[in-house]
Short mmCIF file of C-alpha atoms in Angstrom, two decimals:
data_model
loop_
_atom_site.label_atom_id
_atom_site.label_comp_id
_atom_site.label_asym_id
_atom_site.label_seq_id
_atom_site.Cartn_x
_atom_site.Cartn_y
_atom_site.Cartn_z
CA MET A 30 -2.28 -15.10 -11.96
CA THR A 31 -3.78 -11.59 -12.33
CA LEU A 32 -1.74 -8.85 -12.92
CA LEU A 33 -3.26 -7.34 -10.04
CA GLY A 34 -1.06 -8.66 -7.33
CA PRO A 35 2.10 -10.19 -8.22
CA ALA A 36 4.00 -10.41 -5.32
CA ARG A 37 2.72 -11.72 -1.64
CA SER A 38 4.11 -11.96 1.77
CA ARG A 39 4.82 -15.36 3.35
CA PRO A 40 5.09 -14.85 7.27
CA ILE A 41 7.30 -16.87 9.65
CA VAL A 42 4.43 -18.11 11.47
CA ALA A 43 3.48 -20.38 8.59
CA SER A 44 6.55 -22.32 9.01
CA LEU A 45 6.15 -22.60 12.57
CA ALA A 46 2.70 -24.06 11.95
CA VAL A 47 4.56 -26.72 9.80
CA VAL A 48 6.74 -27.79 12.33
CA LEU A 49 3.93 -27.99 14.96
CA ALA A 50 1.83 -30.00 12.62
CA ALA A 51 4.77 -32.58 12.14
CA SER A 52 5.01 -32.86 15.94
CA GLY A 53 1.37 -33.58 16.49
CA CYS A 54 0.24 -30.28 17.82
CA SER A 55 -2.52 -28.07 17.02
CA VAL A 56 -1.74 -27.03 13.01
CA ALA A 57 -2.45 -23.47 14.20
CA GLY A 58 0.31 -23.86 16.77
CA ALA A 59 0.73 -21.47 19.61
CA ASP A 60 -1.15 -19.11 17.52
CA PRO A 61 -4.82 -20.46 17.26
CA ILE A 62 -7.64 -18.47 15.60
CA GLY A 63 -10.10 -18.88 18.36
CA GLY A 64 -12.98 -16.41 18.47
CA GLY A 65 -16.09 -18.76 19.65
CA PRO A 66 -19.02 -20.16 17.61
CA ASP A 67 -20.04 -16.69 16.24
CA THR A 68 -16.66 -15.93 14.56
CA LEU A 69 -15.93 -16.91 11.02
CA ARG A 70 -12.38 -18.35 11.11
CA ILE A 71 -10.63 -17.91 7.73
CA VAL A 72 -7.41 -19.02 6.55
CA LEU A 73 -5.45 -17.22 3.69
CA PRO A 74 -2.29 -18.17 1.75
CA GLU A 75 -0.72 -14.64 2.55
CA GLU A 76 -1.45 -11.50 4.53
CA PRO A 77 -2.91 -8.80 2.54
CA PRO A 78 -0.22 -6.28 1.61
CA THR A 79 -2.66 -3.46 2.31
CA LEU A 80 -6.21 -2.65 2.95
CA GLU A 81 -5.80 0.73 1.29
CA PRO A 82 -9.30 0.84 -0.38
CA CYS A 83 -8.16 2.12 -3.88
CA ASP A 84 -5.96 -0.82 -3.97
CA ALA A 85 -9.01 -3.24 -3.78
CA SER A 86 -8.45 -4.65 -7.14
CA LEU A 87 -5.46 -6.38 -5.61
CA THR A 88 -6.32 -9.96 -5.20
CA ALA A 89 -5.22 -10.51 -1.65
CA THR A 90 -6.67 -7.02 -0.64
CA GLY A 91 -9.82 -7.34 -2.60
CA ARG A 92 -10.74 -10.68 -0.98
CA VAL A 93 -11.00 -8.91 2.56
CA THR A 94 -11.92 -5.45 1.83
CA ARG A 95 -14.48 -5.53 -0.99
CA ALA A 96 -18.12 -5.85 0.12
CA ASN A 97 -16.77 -6.42 3.48
CA ILE A 98 -15.27 -3.36 4.74
CA THR A 99 -15.98 -1.07 1.90
CA GLU A 100 -18.67 -0.89 -0.79
CA ALA A 101 -18.77 0.58 -4.36
CA LEU A 102 -21.77 2.34 -6.10
CA THR A 103 -22.18 -0.37 -8.21
CA GLU A 104 -21.30 -4.23 -8.10
CA ARG A 105 -21.25 -7.24 -10.71
CA GLU A 106 -23.04 -10.32 -10.18
CA PRO A 107 -20.32 -12.95 -11.23
CA SER A 108 -22.44 -15.73 -12.69
CA THR A 109 -24.40 -13.54 -15.10
CA GLY A 110 -22.04 -10.45 -15.42
CA ALA A 111 -25.19 -8.27 -14.70
CA LEU A 112 -24.42 -4.83 -12.99
CA GLU A 113 -26.55 -4.28 -9.78
CA PRO A 114 -27.15 -1.39 -7.58
CA ALA A 115 -24.98 -1.11 -4.34
CA LEU A 116 -24.32 2.29 -2.77
CA ALA A 117 -26.08 3.51 -5.84
CA THR A 118 -29.71 2.77 -6.45
CA LYS A 119 -29.91 3.64 -10.18
CA TRP A 120 -28.25 5.49 -12.92
CA THR A 121 -28.80 7.04 -16.26
CA HIS A 122 -26.70 7.95 -19.36
CA ASP A 123 -27.50 11.55 -19.72
CA SER A 124 -25.03 11.92 -22.83
CA ALA A 125 -22.05 10.60 -24.47
CA THR A 126 -20.09 11.63 -21.97
CA SER A 127 -22.11 12.29 -18.61
CA TRP A 128 -23.79 9.95 -16.36
CA THR A 129 -26.13 10.58 -13.29
CA PHE A 130 -26.15 8.24 -10.46
CA THR A 131 -28.87 8.26 -7.63
CA LEU A 132 -27.47 7.23 -4.38
CA ARG A 133 -28.96 5.22 -1.42
CA LYS A 134 -30.14 7.09 1.37
CA GLY A 135 -29.64 6.73 4.98
CA VAL A 136 -26.33 4.79 4.81
CA THR A 137 -23.66 5.65 7.61
CA PHE A 138 -19.90 5.08 7.36
CA HIS A 139 -18.33 2.84 10.31
CA ASP A 140 -17.30 6.23 12.05
CA GLY A 141 -20.71 7.25 12.30
CA SER A 142 -20.59 10.03 9.47
CA PRO A 143 -23.18 9.96 6.45
CA PHE A 144 -22.69 8.82 3.06
CA THR A 145 -23.32 11.51 0.67
CA ALA A 146 -22.63 12.34 -2.84
CA ALA A 147 -19.79 14.58 -1.47
CA ALA A 148 -18.30 11.35 -0.20
CA ALA A 149 -18.73 9.59 -3.58
CA ALA A 150 -17.10 12.28 -5.32
CA PHE A 151 -14.03 12.47 -2.99
CA SER A 152 -13.83 8.62 -3.37
CA VAL A 153 -13.59 8.92 -7.02
CA LYS A 154 -11.09 11.63 -7.30
CA ARG A 155 -9.05 10.01 -4.53
CA ALA A 156 -8.96 6.80 -6.54
CA THR A 157 -8.50 8.02 -9.88
CA ASP A 158 -6.70 11.43 -9.59
CA SER A 159 -4.64 11.89 -6.63
CA GLY A 160 -0.80 11.15 -6.17
CA ILE A 161 -1.60 7.98 -4.31
CA ASP A 162 -0.84 5.86 -7.51
CA CYS A 163 -3.81 3.55 -6.82
CA ASN A 164 -3.93 0.07 -8.37
CA VAL A 165 -7.42 0.71 -9.31
CA ASP A 166 -6.40 3.83 -11.26
CA GLY A 167 -4.05 1.87 -13.59
CA TYR A 168 -5.75 -1.37 -14.03
CA ILE A 169 -9.37 0.07 -14.26
CA PHE A 170 -9.27 3.80 -15.54
CA ALA A 171 -5.68 3.64 -17.19
CA ASP A 172 -5.84 7.08 -19.34
CA SER A 173 -9.58 7.84 -18.70
CA GLU A 174 -10.20 11.41 -17.31
CA LEU A 175 -13.45 11.59 -15.24
CA THR A 176 -14.99 14.30 -12.92
CA ALA A 177 -17.29 13.66 -10.19
CA THR A 178 -19.63 16.17 -8.95
CA PRO A 179 -22.25 16.04 -6.18
CA LEU A 180 -25.49 17.92 -7.40
CA ASP A 181 -26.99 17.27 -4.00
CA ASP A 182 -26.80 14.94 -1.19
CA SER A 183 -28.18 11.84 -3.03
CA THR A 184 -27.22 12.69 -6.45
CA LEU A 185 -23.86 12.36 -8.19
CA ARG A 186 -22.86 13.50 -11.79
CA VAL A 187 -19.63 11.99 -13.31
CA THR A 188 -18.41 13.28 -16.61
CA THR A 189 -15.63 11.84 -18.85
CA ALA A 190 -13.14 13.43 -21.43
CA LYS A 191 -14.38 10.84 -24.23
CA PRO A 192 -17.29 8.42 -24.19
CA ASP A 193 -17.14 5.49 -21.85
CA PRO A 194 -20.02 3.15 -22.41
CA ILE A 195 -18.90 0.96 -19.40
CA LEU A 196 -18.32 3.47 -16.74
CA PRO A 197 -20.67 2.36 -14.20
CA LEU A 198 -19.09 -1.00 -14.44
CA ARG A 199 -15.36 0.49 -13.76
CA LEU A 200 -16.81 2.52 -10.92
CA SER A 201 -17.79 -0.93 -9.16
CA PHE A 202 -14.12 -0.93 -8.61
CA VAL A 203 -13.97 2.41 -6.71
CA GLU A 204 -14.71 1.67 -2.98
CA ILE A 205 -16.42 4.58 -1.27
CA VAL A 206 -14.75 6.04 1.85
CA PRO A 207 -15.44 9.24 3.92
CA THR A 208 -14.16 12.63 3.28
CA SER A 209 -11.94 12.34 6.46
CA THR A 210 -9.90 9.98 4.69
CA ASP A 211 -6.31 11.20 3.81
CA PRO A 212 -6.66 12.09 0.30
CA ALA A 213 -2.76 12.21 -0.22
CA SER A 214 -1.61 8.92 1.18
CA ARG A 215 -2.78 5.23 1.72
CA VAL A 216 -4.48 4.48 4.88
CA ARG A 217 -3.87 1.16 6.93
CA GLU A 218 -7.32 0.70 8.35
CA PRO A 219 -9.90 2.08 5.76
CA VAL A 220 -13.46 3.11 7.34
CA GLY A 221 -16.23 1.99 4.93
CA THR A 222 -20.04 1.52 4.84
CA GLY A 223 -19.64 -2.26 4.51
CA PRO A 224 -21.41 -5.15 7.13
CA TYR A 225 -18.00 -5.27 8.85
CA ARG A 226 -15.59 -3.02 10.43
CA ILE A 227 -11.80 -3.61 11.33
CA GLU A 228 -11.53 -4.43 14.96
CA ASP A 229 -7.84 -5.21 15.00
CA TRP A 230 -4.99 -5.83 12.75
CA ASN A 231 -2.11 -7.31 14.22
CA GLN A 232 0.34 -7.35 11.35
CA GLY A 233 2.01 -10.61 10.73
CA ARG A 234 -0.43 -12.61 12.84
CA TYR A 235 -4.24 -11.68 12.30
CA LEU A 236 -6.73 -9.70 11.28
CA LYS A 237 -10.17 -9.17 13.10
CA LEU A 238 -13.60 -7.87 11.50
CA LYS A 239 -16.55 -7.14 13.68
CA ARG A 240 -20.30 -6.90 12.29
CA PHE A 241 -21.23 -3.28 11.89
CA PRO A 242 -24.70 -2.64 13.91
CA GLY A 243 -25.42 0.46 11.73
CA TYR A 244 -25.18 -1.40 8.35
CA TRP A 245 -27.82 -0.40 5.81
CA GLY A 246 -28.57 -3.90 4.65
CA LYS A 247 -29.18 -7.48 5.62
CA THR A 248 -27.44 -8.23 8.91
CA PRO A 249 -24.71 -11.12 8.33
CA ASP A 250 -24.90 -14.28 10.20
CA PHE A 251 -21.64 -14.16 11.84
CA ALA A 252 -20.91 -11.40 14.55
CA ALA A 253 -17.41 -11.56 13.58
CA ALA A 254 -14.39 -12.65 11.48
CA THR A 255 -10.76 -13.57 12.01
CA TYR A 256 -8.26 -13.90 9.37
CA VAL A 257 -4.77 -15.69 9.52
CA TRP A 258 -2.39 -16.62 6.87
CA ARG A 259 -0.71 -19.98 6.39
CA ALA A 260 1.82 -20.47 3.34
CA GLU A 261 1.38 -24.19 3.15
CA GLY A 262 -1.75 -25.31 1.52
CA SER A 263 -1.57 -28.81 3.40
CA VAL A 264 -1.58 -26.80 6.86
CA ARG A 265 -4.51 -24.46 5.54
CA ALA A 266 -6.49 -27.97 4.69
CA ALA A 267 -5.55 -29.55 8.11
CA MET A 268 -6.89 -26.51 9.93
CA VAL A 269 -10.24 -27.03 8.24
CA THR A 270 -10.22 -30.90 8.84
CA ASN A 271 -9.18 -30.49 12.34
CA ASP A 272 -11.84 -27.71 13.03
CA GLU A 273 -9.49 -24.98 13.67
CA ALA A 274 -10.67 -23.09 10.87
CA ASP A 275 -13.90 -22.58 8.80
CA ILE A 276 -12.61 -21.59 5.60
CA ALA A 277 -9.47 -22.09 3.72
CA ILE A 278 -8.67 -21.08 0.26
CA GLY A 279 -5.67 -21.62 -2.34
CA LEU A 280 -5.76 -25.32 -2.16
CA ALA A 281 -4.47 -28.05 -4.47
CA PRO A 282 -5.93 -31.44 -4.48
CA GLU A 283 -3.20 -33.15 -3.06
CA ASP A 284 -3.60 -30.88 0.04
CA GLY A 285 -5.52 -33.24 1.64
CA ALA A 286 -9.00 -31.40 2.35
CA GLY A 287 -11.02 -34.65 1.91
CA ASP A 288 -14.87 -34.17 2.06
CA ARG A 289 -14.53 -30.80 2.94
CA ALA A 290 -12.98 -29.34 -0.64
CA VAL A 291 -15.26 -27.66 -2.83
CA GLU A 292 -14.44 -27.02 -6.29
CA PHE A 293 -15.48 -24.01 -8.05
CA THR A 294 -14.59 -22.39 -11.69
CA THR A 295 -12.49 -19.29 -11.22
CA ASN A 296 -12.33 -16.19 -13.69
CA GLU A 297 -8.31 -17.19 -14.45
CA VAL A 298 -7.42 -18.66 -17.70
CA SER A 299 -3.82 -20.19 -18.12
CA TYR A 300 -2.10 -19.65 -21.44
CA LEU A 301 1.24 -19.31 -23.27
CA ARG A 302 2.00 -16.17 -24.76
CA MET A 303 4.15 -16.63 -27.87
CA ASP A 304 6.79 -14.14 -29.01
CA ALA A 305 5.33 -13.77 -32.74
CA THR A 306 8.18 -11.23 -33.57
CA GLU A 307 10.88 -14.01 -33.48
CA PRO A 308 11.26 -16.75 -35.91
CA PRO A 309 10.30 -19.53 -36.02
CA LEU A 310 7.08 -18.22 -34.00
CA ASP A 311 6.87 -15.17 -36.48
CA ASP A 312 5.38 -17.85 -38.83
CA ILE A 313 1.72 -18.60 -38.10
CA ARG A 314 1.97 -22.25 -38.96
CA VAL A 315 4.45 -22.64 -36.20
CA ARG A 316 1.97 -20.95 -33.70
CA ARG A 317 -0.86 -22.95 -35.01
CA ALA A 318 1.57 -26.21 -34.34
CA VAL A 319 2.15 -25.03 -30.91
CA ASN A 320 -1.60 -25.30 -30.33
CA TYR A 321 -2.21 -28.72 -31.98
CA ALA A 322 0.78 -29.91 -29.66
CA ILE A 323 -0.81 -29.40 -26.54
CA ASP A 324 -2.62 -32.07 -24.88
CA ARG A 325 -5.13 -29.80 -22.89
CA GLU A 326 -7.45 -32.68 -22.05
CA GLY A 327 -4.26 -34.30 -20.32
CA LEU A 328 -3.01 -31.34 -18.38
CA VAL A 329 -6.56 -30.84 -16.59
CA THR A 330 -6.58 -34.56 -15.96
CA ALA A 331 -3.31 -35.30 -14.72
CA VAL A 332 -1.49 -31.81 -13.70
CA PHE A 333 -3.65 -28.83 -12.79
CA ALA A 334 -7.42 -28.73 -12.27
CA GLY A 335 -9.42 -26.80 -14.83
CA ARG A 336 -11.31 -27.36 -18.11
CA PRO A 337 -9.69 -26.85 -21.62
CA SER A 338 -10.36 -23.40 -22.96
CA GLY A 339 -9.61 -21.29 -26.24
CA GLN A 340 -10.18 -17.79 -25.16
CA LEU A 341 -8.70 -15.63 -22.44
CA VAL A 342 -11.95 -14.52 -20.74
CA ALA A 343 -14.33 -17.14 -18.85
CA LYS A 344 -18.17 -17.58 -19.22
CA GLY A 345 -19.86 -14.50 -17.89
CA VAL A 346 -17.71 -12.17 -19.28
CA THR A 347 -18.77 -9.64 -22.03
CA GLY A 348 -17.21 -10.66 -24.96
CA HIS A 349 -16.91 -14.35 -24.21
CA ASN A 350 -17.19 -16.34 -27.36
CA PRO A 351 -18.77 -19.69 -27.02
CA ARG A 352 -17.99 -20.58 -30.50
CA VAL A 353 -14.16 -20.40 -29.92
CA ARG A 354 -13.41 -23.99 -28.79
CA PRO A 355 -10.05 -25.38 -27.46
CA TRP A 356 -8.04 -26.29 -29.89
CA PRO A 357 -7.95 -30.21 -30.55
CA TYR A 358 -4.72 -32.20 -29.56
CA ASP A 359 -3.41 -33.35 -33.14
CA PRO A 360 0.35 -34.19 -32.80
CA GLY A 361 0.22 -35.24 -36.52
CA ARG A 362 -1.28 -32.09 -37.59
CA ALA A 363 1.34 -30.22 -35.54
CA ARG A 364 4.18 -32.37 -36.99
CA GLN A 365 2.76 -31.40 -40.48
CA LEU A 366 2.68 -27.69 -40.03
CA VAL A 367 6.24 -27.61 -38.57
CA ALA A 368 7.69 -29.65 -41.70
CA GLU A 369 5.72 -27.51 -44.04
CA ALA A 370 7.40 -24.18 -42.35
CA ARG A 371 10.96 -26.14 -42.41
CA ALA A 372 10.39 -26.90 -46.09
CA ASP A 373 9.74 -23.01 -46.85
CA GLY A 374 13.14 -22.18 -45.11
CA VAL A 375 11.76 -21.20 -41.98
CA ARG A 376 14.21 -21.89 -38.87
CA THR A 377 12.34 -24.64 -37.10
CA ASP A 378 15.86 -25.64 -35.58
CA THR A 379 15.86 -22.60 -33.33
CA THR A 380 15.61 -23.45 -29.57
CA LEU A 381 12.52 -22.04 -28.27
CA THR A 382 12.40 -21.01 -24.61
CA LEU A 383 9.46 -21.87 -22.33
CA ILE A 384 9.70 -19.05 -19.71
CA GLY A 385 7.75 -20.58 -16.33
CA ARG A 386 6.78 -18.99 -13.24
CA ASN A 387 7.24 -20.93 -9.99
CA GLY A 388 3.97 -21.36 -8.05
CA ILE A 389 1.71 -19.53 -10.84
CA TYR A 390 -0.47 -22.32 -10.29
CA PRO A 391 -0.20 -25.99 -8.71
CA LYS A 392 2.56 -28.25 -10.53
CA ALA A 393 3.40 -25.45 -12.84
CA ALA A 394 6.81 -26.68 -13.71
CA GLU A 395 5.10 -30.20 -14.48
CA ALA A 396 2.81 -28.33 -16.76
CA MET A 397 5.53 -26.95 -18.67
CA GLU A 398 7.21 -30.43 -18.75
CA VAL A 399 3.96 -31.55 -20.55
CA VAL A 400 4.11 -28.66 -23.02
CA GLN A 401 7.73 -29.08 -23.75
CA ASP A 402 7.40 -33.00 -24.47
CA GLY A 403 4.39 -32.18 -27.06
CA LEU A 404 6.34 -29.48 -28.89
CA ILE A 405 9.36 -31.63 -29.14
CA LYS A 406 7.24 -34.17 -30.72
CA ALA A 407 6.01 -31.95 -33.16
CA GLY A 408 9.82 -31.25 -34.44
CA LEU A 409 10.62 -28.19 -32.42
CA LYS A 410 13.68 -27.80 -30.03
CA VAL A 411 12.13 -26.63 -26.65
CA ARG A 412 14.02 -25.76 -23.14
CA ILE A 413 12.47 -24.87 -19.73
CA LYS A 414 13.36 -21.80 -17.66
CA MET A 415 11.41 -21.53 -14.52
CA LEU A 416 11.62 -18.08 -12.53
CA ASP A 417 10.41 -16.71 -9.37
CA VAL A 418 7.76 -14.00 -9.63
CA ASN A 419 9.94 -10.85 -9.87
CA ALA A 420 12.22 -12.31 -12.74
CA TRP A 421 9.09 -13.61 -14.46
CA LEU A 422 7.31 -10.08 -14.12
CA GLU A 423 10.24 -8.55 -16.52
CA TYR A 424 9.13 -10.91 -19.18
CA LEU A 425 5.64 -10.22 -18.63
CA LEU A 426 5.43 -6.73 -18.66
CA ARG A 427 6.58 -3.73 -21.10
CA PRO A 428 9.51 -2.94 -21.54
CA PHE A 429 10.69 -6.93 -22.34
CA PRO A 430 14.22 -7.94 -21.26
CA ALA A 431 16.78 -6.79 -23.97
CA GLY A 432 19.56 -9.16 -25.08
CA ASP A 433 19.40 -12.28 -26.79
CA THR A 434 16.92 -14.17 -25.31
CA GLY A 435 15.44 -15.88 -28.39
CA PRO A 436 11.97 -16.82 -29.07
CA THR A 437 9.85 -17.75 -26.00
CA LEU A 438 6.75 -18.54 -24.78
CA LEU A 439 5.73 -17.38 -21.59
CA GLN A 440 3.67 -19.08 -19.04
CA ALA A 441 0.67 -16.76 -17.63
CA GLN A 442 -2.48 -16.50 -16.30
CA HIS A 443 -5.25 -13.85 -16.76
CA GLY A 444 -8.15 -13.18 -14.78
CA ASN A 445 -10.65 -10.58 -15.95
CA GLN A 446 -12.36 -9.68 -12.41
CA ALA A 447 -14.11 -6.69 -14.04
CA GLY A 448 -16.43 -8.73 -16.23
CA ASP A 449 -15.57 -6.94 -19.73
CA ALA A 450 -13.06 -7.89 -22.47
CA ALA A 451 -12.06 -4.43 -22.41
CA PHE A 452 -9.80 -5.19 -19.56
CA THR A 453 -8.40 -7.90 -21.49
CA MET A 454 -8.07 -7.00 -24.99
CA GLY A 455 -6.25 -3.85 -25.04
CA GLN A 456 -3.38 -4.86 -22.32
CA ILE A 457 -3.04 -8.41 -23.53
CA TYR A 458 -3.41 -8.05 -27.37
CA GLY A 459 -3.12 -4.53 -28.29
CA SER A 460 -0.07 -3.51 -30.47
CA LYS A 461 1.06 -1.32 -27.57
CA GLY A 462 -0.51 -3.17 -24.52
CA ALA A 463 1.45 -3.36 -21.40
CA GLN A 464 1.40 -7.26 -21.52
CA SER A 465 1.38 -7.67 -25.27
CA SER A 466 4.23 -8.95 -27.67
CA TYR A 467 2.73 -8.63 -30.62
CA GLY A 468 -0.31 -7.07 -32.40
CA THR A 469 -1.71 -6.08 -35.73
CA GLU A 470 -3.34 -2.94 -37.18
CA ALA A 471 -6.39 -4.82 -38.43
CA PHE A 472 -6.94 -6.34 -34.47
CA ASP A 473 -6.18 -3.04 -32.85
CA ARG A 474 -9.13 -1.54 -34.97
CA LEU A 475 -11.40 -4.45 -33.87
CA ILE A 476 -10.44 -3.81 -30.26
CA ARG A 477 -10.92 0.11 -30.59
CA ASP A 478 -14.45 -0.35 -32.18
CA ALA A 479 -15.53 -3.03 -29.61
CA GLU A 480 -14.65 -0.87 -26.85
CA GLN A 481 -16.60 2.24 -28.04
CA ALA A 482 -19.82 -0.17 -28.50
CA SER A 483 -22.51 -0.81 -25.94
CA GLY A 484 -25.00 -3.45 -25.36
CA GLY A 485 -25.20 -6.36 -27.59
CA THR A 486 -23.24 -4.54 -30.10
CA ARG A 487 -20.25 -4.60 -27.88
CA GLN A 488 -20.99 -8.39 -26.75
CA LYS A 489 -20.80 -9.30 -30.74
CA ALA A 490 -17.94 -6.99 -31.20
CA PHE A 491 -15.55 -8.54 -28.55
CA ALA A 492 -16.64 -11.93 -29.43
CA ASP A 493 -15.54 -11.60 -33.09
CA ALA A 494 -12.48 -10.20 -31.95
CA PHE A 495 -11.73 -13.33 -29.95
CA ALA A 496 -12.59 -15.30 -33.05
CA TYR A 497 -10.29 -13.25 -35.19
CA GLN A 498 -7.26 -13.85 -32.72
CA ASN A 499 -7.98 -17.47 -32.56
CA ASP A 500 -8.37 -17.89 -36.26
CA LYS A 501 -6.15 -15.22 -37.86
CA VAL A 502 -3.34 -13.91 -35.15
CA VAL A 503 -2.93 -16.85 -33.16
CA ARG A 504 -0.68 -14.96 -30.51
CA ASP A 505 -1.37 -17.34 -27.82
CA ALA A 506 -2.00 -21.02 -26.87
CA VAL A 507 -4.61 -20.72 -24.40
CA MET A 508 -4.80 -23.72 -22.23
CA ALA A 509 -7.58 -23.93 -19.41
CA ASN A 510 -9.98 -22.06 -17.44
CA MET A 511 -8.73 -22.90 -14.09
CA THR A 512 -10.52 -24.34 -11.36
CA GLY A 513 -10.20 -23.33 -7.65
CA LEU A 514 -10.21 -25.36 -4.59
CA LEU A 515 -11.09 -24.34 -0.98
CA ALA A 516 -12.24 -26.33 2.28
CA VAL A 517 -15.31 -25.59 3.98
CA SER A 518 -16.21 -26.32 7.61
CA PRO A 519 -19.40 -28.44 8.13
CA LYS A 520 -20.56 -25.57 10.24
CA VAL A 521 -20.75 -23.07 7.24
CA ARG A 522 -22.94 -22.89 4.29
CA TYR A 523 -21.07 -21.00 1.52
CA ARG A 524 -21.11 -21.45 -2.44
CA PRO A 525 -17.86 -20.10 -4.00
CA ASP A 526 -18.37 -18.45 -7.19
CA ALA A 527 -16.01 -16.91 -9.94
CA ALA A 528 -15.09 -13.85 -8.02
CA THR A 529 -14.28 -15.85 -5.09
CA ASN A 530 -10.65 -15.46 -5.37
CA ASP A 531 -10.79 -11.77 -5.56
CA GLU A 532 -13.43 -10.97 -3.13
CA MET A 533 -14.98 -13.31 -0.42
CA ARG A 534 -18.28 -11.98 0.84
CA LEU A 535 -18.63 -12.70 4.47
CA ALA A 536 -22.42 -12.05 4.28
CA ASP A 537 -22.76 -14.94 1.98
CA MET A 538 -21.49 -17.29 4.43
CA ARG A 539 -24.19 -18.75 6.69
CA ARG A 540 -24.57 -21.10 9.52
CA ALA A 541 -25.44 -24.48 8.29
CA ASP A 542 -27.62 -25.42 11.38
#
């Protein structure tokens, strides 16, 4: 799971759908999507908790809002990582702390008001310097201080308190709204510049979007889109196979999508975070043994969908190091390392606790059982403690639970949707990172140097930092770059990409005929 959206609602209507499906009725039951052939019908695992634009970095919000209702100044191409124009046509780096953006002309908001530099400046301030407590502020900007100033209607200057070589990338997460938007509180139905506007949001039942006739870009194929939500993956899959929906996301192989299933690589990486401050995990030999003891190929073959990985960012993210390979499965080497540590007085008989999270990915508990079996065979004592999301979050985020929890390995998942390792390294590996249980001064220096670099130097610096973590720190047992599964109607042409779980661009969905 990405940190961006830990908790999701699960509407009662989903349970109703299961009952109706079991009785032979329509899987959509008494509340079908409808909408006709010109409407995209999309079924989600959960209802968006909010459509507030400055919370669009939340997975469940972003997949509806981003690039559909609202747009940003820049956008990242998921397959290449390249930053491309959106509402800004170009940008220049004037000095170490100043950027100038040239804005697209002739763009209007859904309410008819013009898109100007004043609206862009207002949106930046609202997202990063207001009392709304925007998710994008904490996740993307953290302690960054910036000021946005309109120079004229189509020119925006953004200055930062200290050098920020990836500011244009950060701004790809600031959704632009008109100055009429409430600056001090969240909005339920945002106004944007995107190809679709909100037509009707019947909370708990459906959300309808309608094509915006004044859109500045290419006209999307479909005139409307209707979203509904069903908690059960098998129900979502059945709605597509029964022609009651066109797109269903968040599926598992056993959900029964059949030939409608489309597999794609996500930006999510599953891993175990080791508490390297507690014996025996404070001995690097034991941490290496943990890595050798995990059968990654077996996990992705028999338990969950993905491909073995050795680092926390996927291909396409700045800093990804292709030379960092998954640890090989070598149970003999694992036993040898544990025996060496035991011979030197390390308390390898101390029980390790695998802290798992129910539903973090399909067959989450089964995955922890496979890991437990491998660690026991290596000579370690291991128990499993599966938790629901709120209890699990207490172990994920600082301050960690006090008391006699003993050495732990936390089942976790990280998705870097921003496309730069800066959004991984500091919070997960820095000594004071919000999700970090262990760091070193040398590693902290590597992270700080990489964060201040740019271009090819930045790529190499972060790649070297990932190699250093894998060779010298070994704080994690990275398991797999996860694979997503969705179902697509034969009426629709849609190719998912690494960003699909975080943003589903309706304009990318085309008629198959």
